[in-house]
mmCIF file of C-alpha atoms in Angstrom:
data_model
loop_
_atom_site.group_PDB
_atom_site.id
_atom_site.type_symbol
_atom_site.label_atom_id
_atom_site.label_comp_id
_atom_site.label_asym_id
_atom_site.label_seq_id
_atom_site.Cartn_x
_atom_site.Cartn_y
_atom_site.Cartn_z
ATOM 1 C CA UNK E 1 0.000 0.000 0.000
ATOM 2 C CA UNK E 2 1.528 3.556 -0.726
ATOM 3 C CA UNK E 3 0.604 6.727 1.299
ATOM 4 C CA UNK E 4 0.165 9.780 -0.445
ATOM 5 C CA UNK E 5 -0.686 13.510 0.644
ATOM 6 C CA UNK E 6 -4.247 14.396 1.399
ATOM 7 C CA UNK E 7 -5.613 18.075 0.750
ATOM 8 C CA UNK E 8 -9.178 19.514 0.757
ATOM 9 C CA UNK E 9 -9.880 22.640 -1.923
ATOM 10 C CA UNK E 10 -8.327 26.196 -0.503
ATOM 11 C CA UNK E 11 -5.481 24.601 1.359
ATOM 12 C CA UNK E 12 -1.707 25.897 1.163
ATOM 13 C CA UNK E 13 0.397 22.995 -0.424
ATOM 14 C CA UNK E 14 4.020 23.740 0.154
ATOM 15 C CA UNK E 15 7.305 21.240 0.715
ATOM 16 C CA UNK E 16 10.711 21.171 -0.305
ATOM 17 C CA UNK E 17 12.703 19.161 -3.479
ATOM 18 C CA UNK E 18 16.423 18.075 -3.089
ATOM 19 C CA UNK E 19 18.116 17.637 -5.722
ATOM 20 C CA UNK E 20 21.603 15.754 -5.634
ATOM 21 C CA UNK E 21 24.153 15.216 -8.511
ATOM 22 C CA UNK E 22 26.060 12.492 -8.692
ATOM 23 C CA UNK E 23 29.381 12.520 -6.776
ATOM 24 C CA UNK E 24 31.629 14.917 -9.176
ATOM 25 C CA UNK E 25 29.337 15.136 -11.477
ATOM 26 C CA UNK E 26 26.907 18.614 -12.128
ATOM 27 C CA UNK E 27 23.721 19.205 -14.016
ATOM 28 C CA UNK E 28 23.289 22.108 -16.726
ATOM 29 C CA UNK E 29 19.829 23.032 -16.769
ATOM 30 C CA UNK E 30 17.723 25.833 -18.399
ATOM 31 C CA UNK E 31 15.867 26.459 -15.668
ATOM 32 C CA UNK E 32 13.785 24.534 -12.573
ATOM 33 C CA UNK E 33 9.739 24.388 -12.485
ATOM 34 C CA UNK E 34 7.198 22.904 -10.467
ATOM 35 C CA UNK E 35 3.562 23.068 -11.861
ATOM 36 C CA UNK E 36 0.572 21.767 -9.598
ATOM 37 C CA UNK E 37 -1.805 20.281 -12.223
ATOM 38 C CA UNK E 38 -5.549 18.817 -12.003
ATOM 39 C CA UNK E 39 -6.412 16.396 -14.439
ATOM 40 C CA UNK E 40 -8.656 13.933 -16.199
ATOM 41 C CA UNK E 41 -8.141 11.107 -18.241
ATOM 42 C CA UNK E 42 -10.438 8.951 -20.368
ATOM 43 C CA UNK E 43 -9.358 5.550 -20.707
ATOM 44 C CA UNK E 44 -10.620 5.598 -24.021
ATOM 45 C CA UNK E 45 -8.036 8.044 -24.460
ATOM 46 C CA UNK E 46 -5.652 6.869 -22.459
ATOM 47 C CA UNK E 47 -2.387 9.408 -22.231
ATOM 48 C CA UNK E 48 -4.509 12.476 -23.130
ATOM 49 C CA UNK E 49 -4.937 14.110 -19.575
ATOM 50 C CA UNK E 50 -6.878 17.119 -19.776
ATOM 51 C CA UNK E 51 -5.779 20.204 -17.389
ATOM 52 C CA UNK E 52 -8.781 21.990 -15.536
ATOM 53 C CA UNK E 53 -6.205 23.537 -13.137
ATOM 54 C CA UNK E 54 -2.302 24.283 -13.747
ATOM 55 C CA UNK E 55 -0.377 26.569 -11.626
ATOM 56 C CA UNK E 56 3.592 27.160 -11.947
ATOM 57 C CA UNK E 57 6.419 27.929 -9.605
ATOM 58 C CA UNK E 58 9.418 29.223 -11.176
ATOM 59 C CA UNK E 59 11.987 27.450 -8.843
ATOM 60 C CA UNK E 60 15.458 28.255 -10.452
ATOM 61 C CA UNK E 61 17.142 30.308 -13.101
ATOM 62 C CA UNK E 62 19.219 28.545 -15.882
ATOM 63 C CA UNK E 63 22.614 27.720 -14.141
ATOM 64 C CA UNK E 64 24.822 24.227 -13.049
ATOM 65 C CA UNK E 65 23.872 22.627 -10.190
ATOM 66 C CA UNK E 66 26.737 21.208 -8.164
ATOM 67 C CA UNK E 67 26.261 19.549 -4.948
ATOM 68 C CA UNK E 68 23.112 18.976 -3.075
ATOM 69 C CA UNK E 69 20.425 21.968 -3.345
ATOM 70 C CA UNK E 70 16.890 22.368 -1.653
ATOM 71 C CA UNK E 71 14.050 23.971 -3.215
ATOM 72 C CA UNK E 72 10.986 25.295 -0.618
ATOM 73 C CA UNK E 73 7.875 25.779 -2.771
ATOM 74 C CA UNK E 74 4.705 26.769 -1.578
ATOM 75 C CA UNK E 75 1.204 27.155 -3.627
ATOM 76 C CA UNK E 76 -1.602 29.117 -1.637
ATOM 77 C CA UNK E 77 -4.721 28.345 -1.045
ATOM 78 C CA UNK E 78 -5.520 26.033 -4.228
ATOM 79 C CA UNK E 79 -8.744 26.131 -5.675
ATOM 80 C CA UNK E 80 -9.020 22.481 -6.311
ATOM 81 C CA UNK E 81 -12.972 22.131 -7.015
ATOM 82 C CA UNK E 82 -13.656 18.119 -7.787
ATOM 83 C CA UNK E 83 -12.343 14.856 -5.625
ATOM 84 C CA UNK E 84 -9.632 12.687 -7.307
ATOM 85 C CA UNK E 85 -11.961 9.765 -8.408
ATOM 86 C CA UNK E 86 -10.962 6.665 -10.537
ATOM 87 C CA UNK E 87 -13.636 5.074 -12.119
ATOM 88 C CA UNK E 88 -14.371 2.446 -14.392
ATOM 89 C CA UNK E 89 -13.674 4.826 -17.788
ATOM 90 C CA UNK E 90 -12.662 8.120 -16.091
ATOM 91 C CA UNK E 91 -10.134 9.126 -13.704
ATOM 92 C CA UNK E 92 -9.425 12.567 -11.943
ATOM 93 C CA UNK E 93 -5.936 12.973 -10.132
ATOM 94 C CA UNK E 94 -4.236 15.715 -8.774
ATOM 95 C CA UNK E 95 -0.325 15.674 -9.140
ATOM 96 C CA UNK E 96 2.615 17.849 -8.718
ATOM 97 C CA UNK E 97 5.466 17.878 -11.422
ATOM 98 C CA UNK E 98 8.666 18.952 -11.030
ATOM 99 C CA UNK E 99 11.164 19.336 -13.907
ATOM 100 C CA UNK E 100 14.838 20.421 -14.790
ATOM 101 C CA UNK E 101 14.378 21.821 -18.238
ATOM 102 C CA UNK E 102 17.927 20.339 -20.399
ATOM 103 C CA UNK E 103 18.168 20.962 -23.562
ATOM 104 C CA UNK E 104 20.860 18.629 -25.380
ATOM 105 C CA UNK E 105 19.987 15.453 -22.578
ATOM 106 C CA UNK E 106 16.492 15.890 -21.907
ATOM 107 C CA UNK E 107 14.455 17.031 -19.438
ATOM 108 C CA UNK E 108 14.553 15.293 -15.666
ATOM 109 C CA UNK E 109 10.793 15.063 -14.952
ATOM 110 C CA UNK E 110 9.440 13.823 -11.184
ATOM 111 C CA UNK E 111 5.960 13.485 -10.542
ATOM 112 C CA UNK E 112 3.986 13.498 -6.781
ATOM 113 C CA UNK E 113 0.479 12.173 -6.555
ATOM 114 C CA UNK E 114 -2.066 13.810 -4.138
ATOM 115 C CA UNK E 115 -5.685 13.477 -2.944
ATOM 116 C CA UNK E 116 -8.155 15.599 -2.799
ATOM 117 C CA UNK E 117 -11.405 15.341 -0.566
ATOM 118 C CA UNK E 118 -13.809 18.385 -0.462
ATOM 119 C CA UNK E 119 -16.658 18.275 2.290
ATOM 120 C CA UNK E 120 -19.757 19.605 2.598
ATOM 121 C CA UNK E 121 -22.105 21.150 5.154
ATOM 122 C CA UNK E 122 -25.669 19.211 5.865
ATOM 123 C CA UNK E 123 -27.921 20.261 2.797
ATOM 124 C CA UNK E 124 -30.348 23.094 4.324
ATOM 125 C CA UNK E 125 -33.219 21.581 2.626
ATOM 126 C CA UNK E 126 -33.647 17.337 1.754
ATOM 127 C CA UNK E 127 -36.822 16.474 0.752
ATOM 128 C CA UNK E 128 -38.127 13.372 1.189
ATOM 129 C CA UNK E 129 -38.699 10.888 -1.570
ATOM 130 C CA UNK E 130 -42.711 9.831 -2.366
ATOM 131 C CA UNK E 131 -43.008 7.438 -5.267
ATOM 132 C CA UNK E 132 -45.417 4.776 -6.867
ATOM 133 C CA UNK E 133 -45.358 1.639 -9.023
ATOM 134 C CA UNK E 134 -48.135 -0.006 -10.440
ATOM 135 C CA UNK E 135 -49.662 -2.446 -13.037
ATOM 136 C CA UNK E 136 -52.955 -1.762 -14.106
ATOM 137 C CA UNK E 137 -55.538 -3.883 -12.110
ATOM 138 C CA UNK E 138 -52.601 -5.905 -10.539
ATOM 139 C CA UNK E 139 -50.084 -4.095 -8.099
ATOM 140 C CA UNK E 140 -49.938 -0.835 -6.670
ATOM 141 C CA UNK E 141 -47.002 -0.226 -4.345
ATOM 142 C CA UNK E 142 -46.027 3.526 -2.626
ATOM 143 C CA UNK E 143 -43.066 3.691 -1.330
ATOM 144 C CA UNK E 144 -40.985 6.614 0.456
ATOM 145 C CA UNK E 145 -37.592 7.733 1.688
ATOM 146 C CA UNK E 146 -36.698 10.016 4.837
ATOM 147 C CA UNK E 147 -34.645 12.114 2.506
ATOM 148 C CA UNK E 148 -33.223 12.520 -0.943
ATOM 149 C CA UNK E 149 -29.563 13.726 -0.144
ATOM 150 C CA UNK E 150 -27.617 10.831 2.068
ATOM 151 C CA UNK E 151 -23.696 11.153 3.700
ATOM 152 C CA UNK E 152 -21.362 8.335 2.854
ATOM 153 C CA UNK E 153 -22.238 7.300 6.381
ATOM 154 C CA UNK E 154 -25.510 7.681 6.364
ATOM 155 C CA UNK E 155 -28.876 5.541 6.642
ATOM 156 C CA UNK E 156 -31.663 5.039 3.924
ATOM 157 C CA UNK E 157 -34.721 4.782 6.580
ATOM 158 C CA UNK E 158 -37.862 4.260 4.252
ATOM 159 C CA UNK E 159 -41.019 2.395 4.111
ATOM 160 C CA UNK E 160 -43.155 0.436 1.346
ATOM 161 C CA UNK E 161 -46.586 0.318 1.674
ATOM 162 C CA UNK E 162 -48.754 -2.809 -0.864
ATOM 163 C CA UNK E 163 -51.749 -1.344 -1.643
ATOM 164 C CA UNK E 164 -52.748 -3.306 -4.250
ATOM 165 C CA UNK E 165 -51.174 -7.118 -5.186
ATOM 166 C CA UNK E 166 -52.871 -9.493 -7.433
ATOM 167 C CA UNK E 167 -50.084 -11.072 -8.449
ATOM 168 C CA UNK E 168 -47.832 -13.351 -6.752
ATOM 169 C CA UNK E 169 -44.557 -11.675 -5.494
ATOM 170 C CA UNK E 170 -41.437 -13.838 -4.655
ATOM 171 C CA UNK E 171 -38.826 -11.358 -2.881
ATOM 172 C CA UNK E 172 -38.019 -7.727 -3.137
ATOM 173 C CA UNK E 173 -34.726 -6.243 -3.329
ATOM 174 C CA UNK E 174 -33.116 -3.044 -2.527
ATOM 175 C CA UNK E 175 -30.077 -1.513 -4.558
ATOM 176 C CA UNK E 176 -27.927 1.157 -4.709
ATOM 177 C CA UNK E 177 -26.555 1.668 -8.323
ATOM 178 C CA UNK E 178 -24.105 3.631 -9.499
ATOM 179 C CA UNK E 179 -23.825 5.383 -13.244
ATOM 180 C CA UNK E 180 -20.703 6.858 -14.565
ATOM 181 C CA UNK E 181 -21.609 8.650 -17.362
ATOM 182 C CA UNK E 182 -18.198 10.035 -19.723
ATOM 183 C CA UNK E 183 -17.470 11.576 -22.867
ATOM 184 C CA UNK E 184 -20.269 13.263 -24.861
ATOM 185 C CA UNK E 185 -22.638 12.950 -27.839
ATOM 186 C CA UNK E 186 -21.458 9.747 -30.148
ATOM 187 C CA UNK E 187 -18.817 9.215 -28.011
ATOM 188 C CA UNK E 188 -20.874 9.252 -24.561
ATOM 189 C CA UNK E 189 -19.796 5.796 -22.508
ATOM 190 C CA UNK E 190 -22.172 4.780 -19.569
ATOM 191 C CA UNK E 191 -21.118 2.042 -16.906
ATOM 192 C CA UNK E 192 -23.890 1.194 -14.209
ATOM 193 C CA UNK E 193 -22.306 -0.975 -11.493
ATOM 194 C CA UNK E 194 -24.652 -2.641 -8.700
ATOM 195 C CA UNK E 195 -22.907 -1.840 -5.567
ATOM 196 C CA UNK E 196 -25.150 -3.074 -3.020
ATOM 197 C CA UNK E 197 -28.224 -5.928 -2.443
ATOM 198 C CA UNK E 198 -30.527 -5.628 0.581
ATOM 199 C CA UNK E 199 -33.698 -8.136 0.451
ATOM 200 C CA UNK E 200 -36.217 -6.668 1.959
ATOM 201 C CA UNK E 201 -38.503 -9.570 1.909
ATOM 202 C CA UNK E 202 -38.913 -13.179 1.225
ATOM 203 C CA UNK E 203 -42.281 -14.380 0.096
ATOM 204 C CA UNK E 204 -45.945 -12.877 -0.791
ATOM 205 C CA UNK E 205 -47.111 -9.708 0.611
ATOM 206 C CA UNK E 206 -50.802 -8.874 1.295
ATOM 207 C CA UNK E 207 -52.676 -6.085 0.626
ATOM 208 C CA UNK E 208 -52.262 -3.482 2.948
ATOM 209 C CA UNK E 209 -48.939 -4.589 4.426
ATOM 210 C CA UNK E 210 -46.041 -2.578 4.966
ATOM 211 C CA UNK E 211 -42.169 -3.483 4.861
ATOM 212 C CA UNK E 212 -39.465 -1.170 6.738
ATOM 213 C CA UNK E 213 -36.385 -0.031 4.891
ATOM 214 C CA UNK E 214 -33.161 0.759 6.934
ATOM 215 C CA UNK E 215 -30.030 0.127 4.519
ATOM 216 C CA UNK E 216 -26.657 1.277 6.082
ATOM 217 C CA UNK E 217 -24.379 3.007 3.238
ATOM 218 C CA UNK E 218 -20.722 3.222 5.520
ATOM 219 C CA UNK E 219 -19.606 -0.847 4.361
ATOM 220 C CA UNK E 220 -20.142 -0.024 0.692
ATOM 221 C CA UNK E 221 -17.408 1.723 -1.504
ATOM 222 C CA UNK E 222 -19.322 5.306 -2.579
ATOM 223 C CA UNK E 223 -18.080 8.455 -3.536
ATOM 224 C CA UNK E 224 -19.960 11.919 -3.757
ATOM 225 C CA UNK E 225 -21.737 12.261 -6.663
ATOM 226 C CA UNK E 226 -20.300 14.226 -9.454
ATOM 227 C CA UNK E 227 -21.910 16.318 -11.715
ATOM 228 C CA UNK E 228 -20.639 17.471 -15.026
ATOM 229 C CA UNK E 229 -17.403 17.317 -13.980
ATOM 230 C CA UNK E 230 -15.458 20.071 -16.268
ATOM 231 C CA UNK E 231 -17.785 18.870 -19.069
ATOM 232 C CA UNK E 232 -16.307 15.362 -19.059
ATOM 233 C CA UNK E 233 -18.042 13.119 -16.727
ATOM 234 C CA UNK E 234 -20.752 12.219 -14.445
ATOM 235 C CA UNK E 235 -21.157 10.186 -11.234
ATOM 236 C CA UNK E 236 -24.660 9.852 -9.692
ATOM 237 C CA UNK E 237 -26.117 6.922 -7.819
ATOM 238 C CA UNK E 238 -30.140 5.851 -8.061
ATOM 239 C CA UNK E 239 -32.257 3.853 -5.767
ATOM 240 C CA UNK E 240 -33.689 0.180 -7.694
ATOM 241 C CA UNK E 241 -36.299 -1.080 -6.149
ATOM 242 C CA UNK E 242 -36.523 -4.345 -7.732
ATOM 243 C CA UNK E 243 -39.497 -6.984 -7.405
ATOM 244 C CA UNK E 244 -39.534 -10.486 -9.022
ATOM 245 C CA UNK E 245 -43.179 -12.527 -9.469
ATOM 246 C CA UNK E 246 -43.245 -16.380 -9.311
ATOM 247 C CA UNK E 247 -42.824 -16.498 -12.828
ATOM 248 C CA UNK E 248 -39.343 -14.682 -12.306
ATOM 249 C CA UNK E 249 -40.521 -11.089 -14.116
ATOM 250 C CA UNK E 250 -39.103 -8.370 -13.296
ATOM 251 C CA UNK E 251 -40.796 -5.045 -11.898
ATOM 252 C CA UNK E 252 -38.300 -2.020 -10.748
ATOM 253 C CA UNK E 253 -38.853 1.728 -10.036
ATOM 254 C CA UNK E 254 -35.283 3.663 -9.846
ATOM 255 C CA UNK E 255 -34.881 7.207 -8.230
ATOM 256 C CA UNK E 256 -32.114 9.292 -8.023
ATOM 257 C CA UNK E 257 -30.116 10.308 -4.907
ATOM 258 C CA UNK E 258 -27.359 12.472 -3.809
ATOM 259 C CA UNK E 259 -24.425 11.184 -2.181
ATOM 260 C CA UNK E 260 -22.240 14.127 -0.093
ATOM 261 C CA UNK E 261 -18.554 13.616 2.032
ATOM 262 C CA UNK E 262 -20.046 14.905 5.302
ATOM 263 C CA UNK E 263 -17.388 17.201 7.596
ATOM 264 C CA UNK E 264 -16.350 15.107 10.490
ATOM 265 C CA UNK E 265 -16.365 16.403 13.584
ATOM 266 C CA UNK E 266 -14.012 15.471 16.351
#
């Protein structure tokens, strides 16, 4: 496992570079950069990283270097907007680059991964959800959901009322699924990944019965939902309610939710 630096948007991000020639030996340069870049990179396009944010330190002007030599940097408060995320066809990483420009022997390039994880406050206003699902003449369910906007450590507290069944139901499930949506127009790619199962019942309901929901999101692997990310991707996670008859046909209703990285407090 390898650590790397963790930030949140508006932090300073500052450290130091050595740099140390070999013994008796020197380096020529044409100058010495560091450049803090955001990027995102299609895996259909793999190599083509597209820069939403690039800022530059000038570190050094063109000279030798000799013997071992330090470089402080320091970039101030960083307006990093979007969460490194690496997805099925998309990822977004943050990295720092630092380079010796050579001319004649080419360039010494380093590069330092970092994280990014942005928080938000509790939503001032999260509705509840209030849907139904019918067939004509045969089933009429209602279900409903304390809220619409959940924390990655949060709890999906609903209920589903049967107001209507005339035909024979063998289990219901509950899932969270979760669309990432990249690229655009012909070239759009959409991955939908189940990431989590929950029966919430085994066998026929009645008319007039009700089934609790209470599905804990903290043991499954989500991340904020992202939303037009710099015009290249999307991330958003739906609610399948899923039922199955005795003659193993299908019947789902899917609603959209918003997943948030809740502020811990200590």
């Amino acid at each position: 496992m390898v650590s790397i630096p963790l930030f949140q948007s508006q932090e300073n991000i500052t450290g130091k570079i050595t740099v140390d020639p070999l013994q008796g030996k020197k380096i020529d340069h044409n100058g010495v950069k560091i450049e803090l870049l955001g990027q995102i990179e299609m895996y259909f396009d793999r190599g083509n990283f597209y820069d939403f944010t690039s800022l530059v330190r000038e570190l050094d002007v063109p000279g030798e270097i000799y013997e071992r030599k330090t470089y402080p940097f320091e970039f101030s408060t960083v307006e990093m907007p979007y969460e490194t995320y690496n997805g099925v066809n998309v990822r977004l990483r943050y990295v720092l680059k630092f380079t010796i420009s050579r001319g004649y022997a080419g360039s010494i390039v380093e590069y330092q991964d970092f994280m990014v994880r942005n928080y938000s406050p509790l939503p001032s206003i999260n509705n509840g959800i209030k849907m139904e699902v019918g067939i004509e003449d045969c089933l009429h369910i209602e279900f409903e959901y304390n809220k619409s906007k959940y924390h990655l450590k949060d709890v999906i507290i609903g209920k589903i009322y049967f107001l209507l069944v005339r035909i024979k139901i063998k289990n219901m499930d509950l899932e969270i699924r979760r669309r990432e949506s990249t690229g655009s127009g012909a070239n759009t790619h959409v991955e939908t990944e189940t990431l989590a199962k929950y029966e919430l019942m085994d066998g026929a309901p009645v008319r007039g019965e009700s089934i609790p929901v209470r599905l804990f999101l903290s043991p499954y692997e989500l991340t904020p939902t992202h939303r037009n990310i710099n015009n290249k991707f999307s991330v958003k996670y739906y609610l399948n309610l899923v039922l199955v008859d005795e003659e193993d046909r299908r019947y789902f209703k899917q609603q959209e939710i918003t997943i948030y990285r809740l502020q811990e407090t200590s």
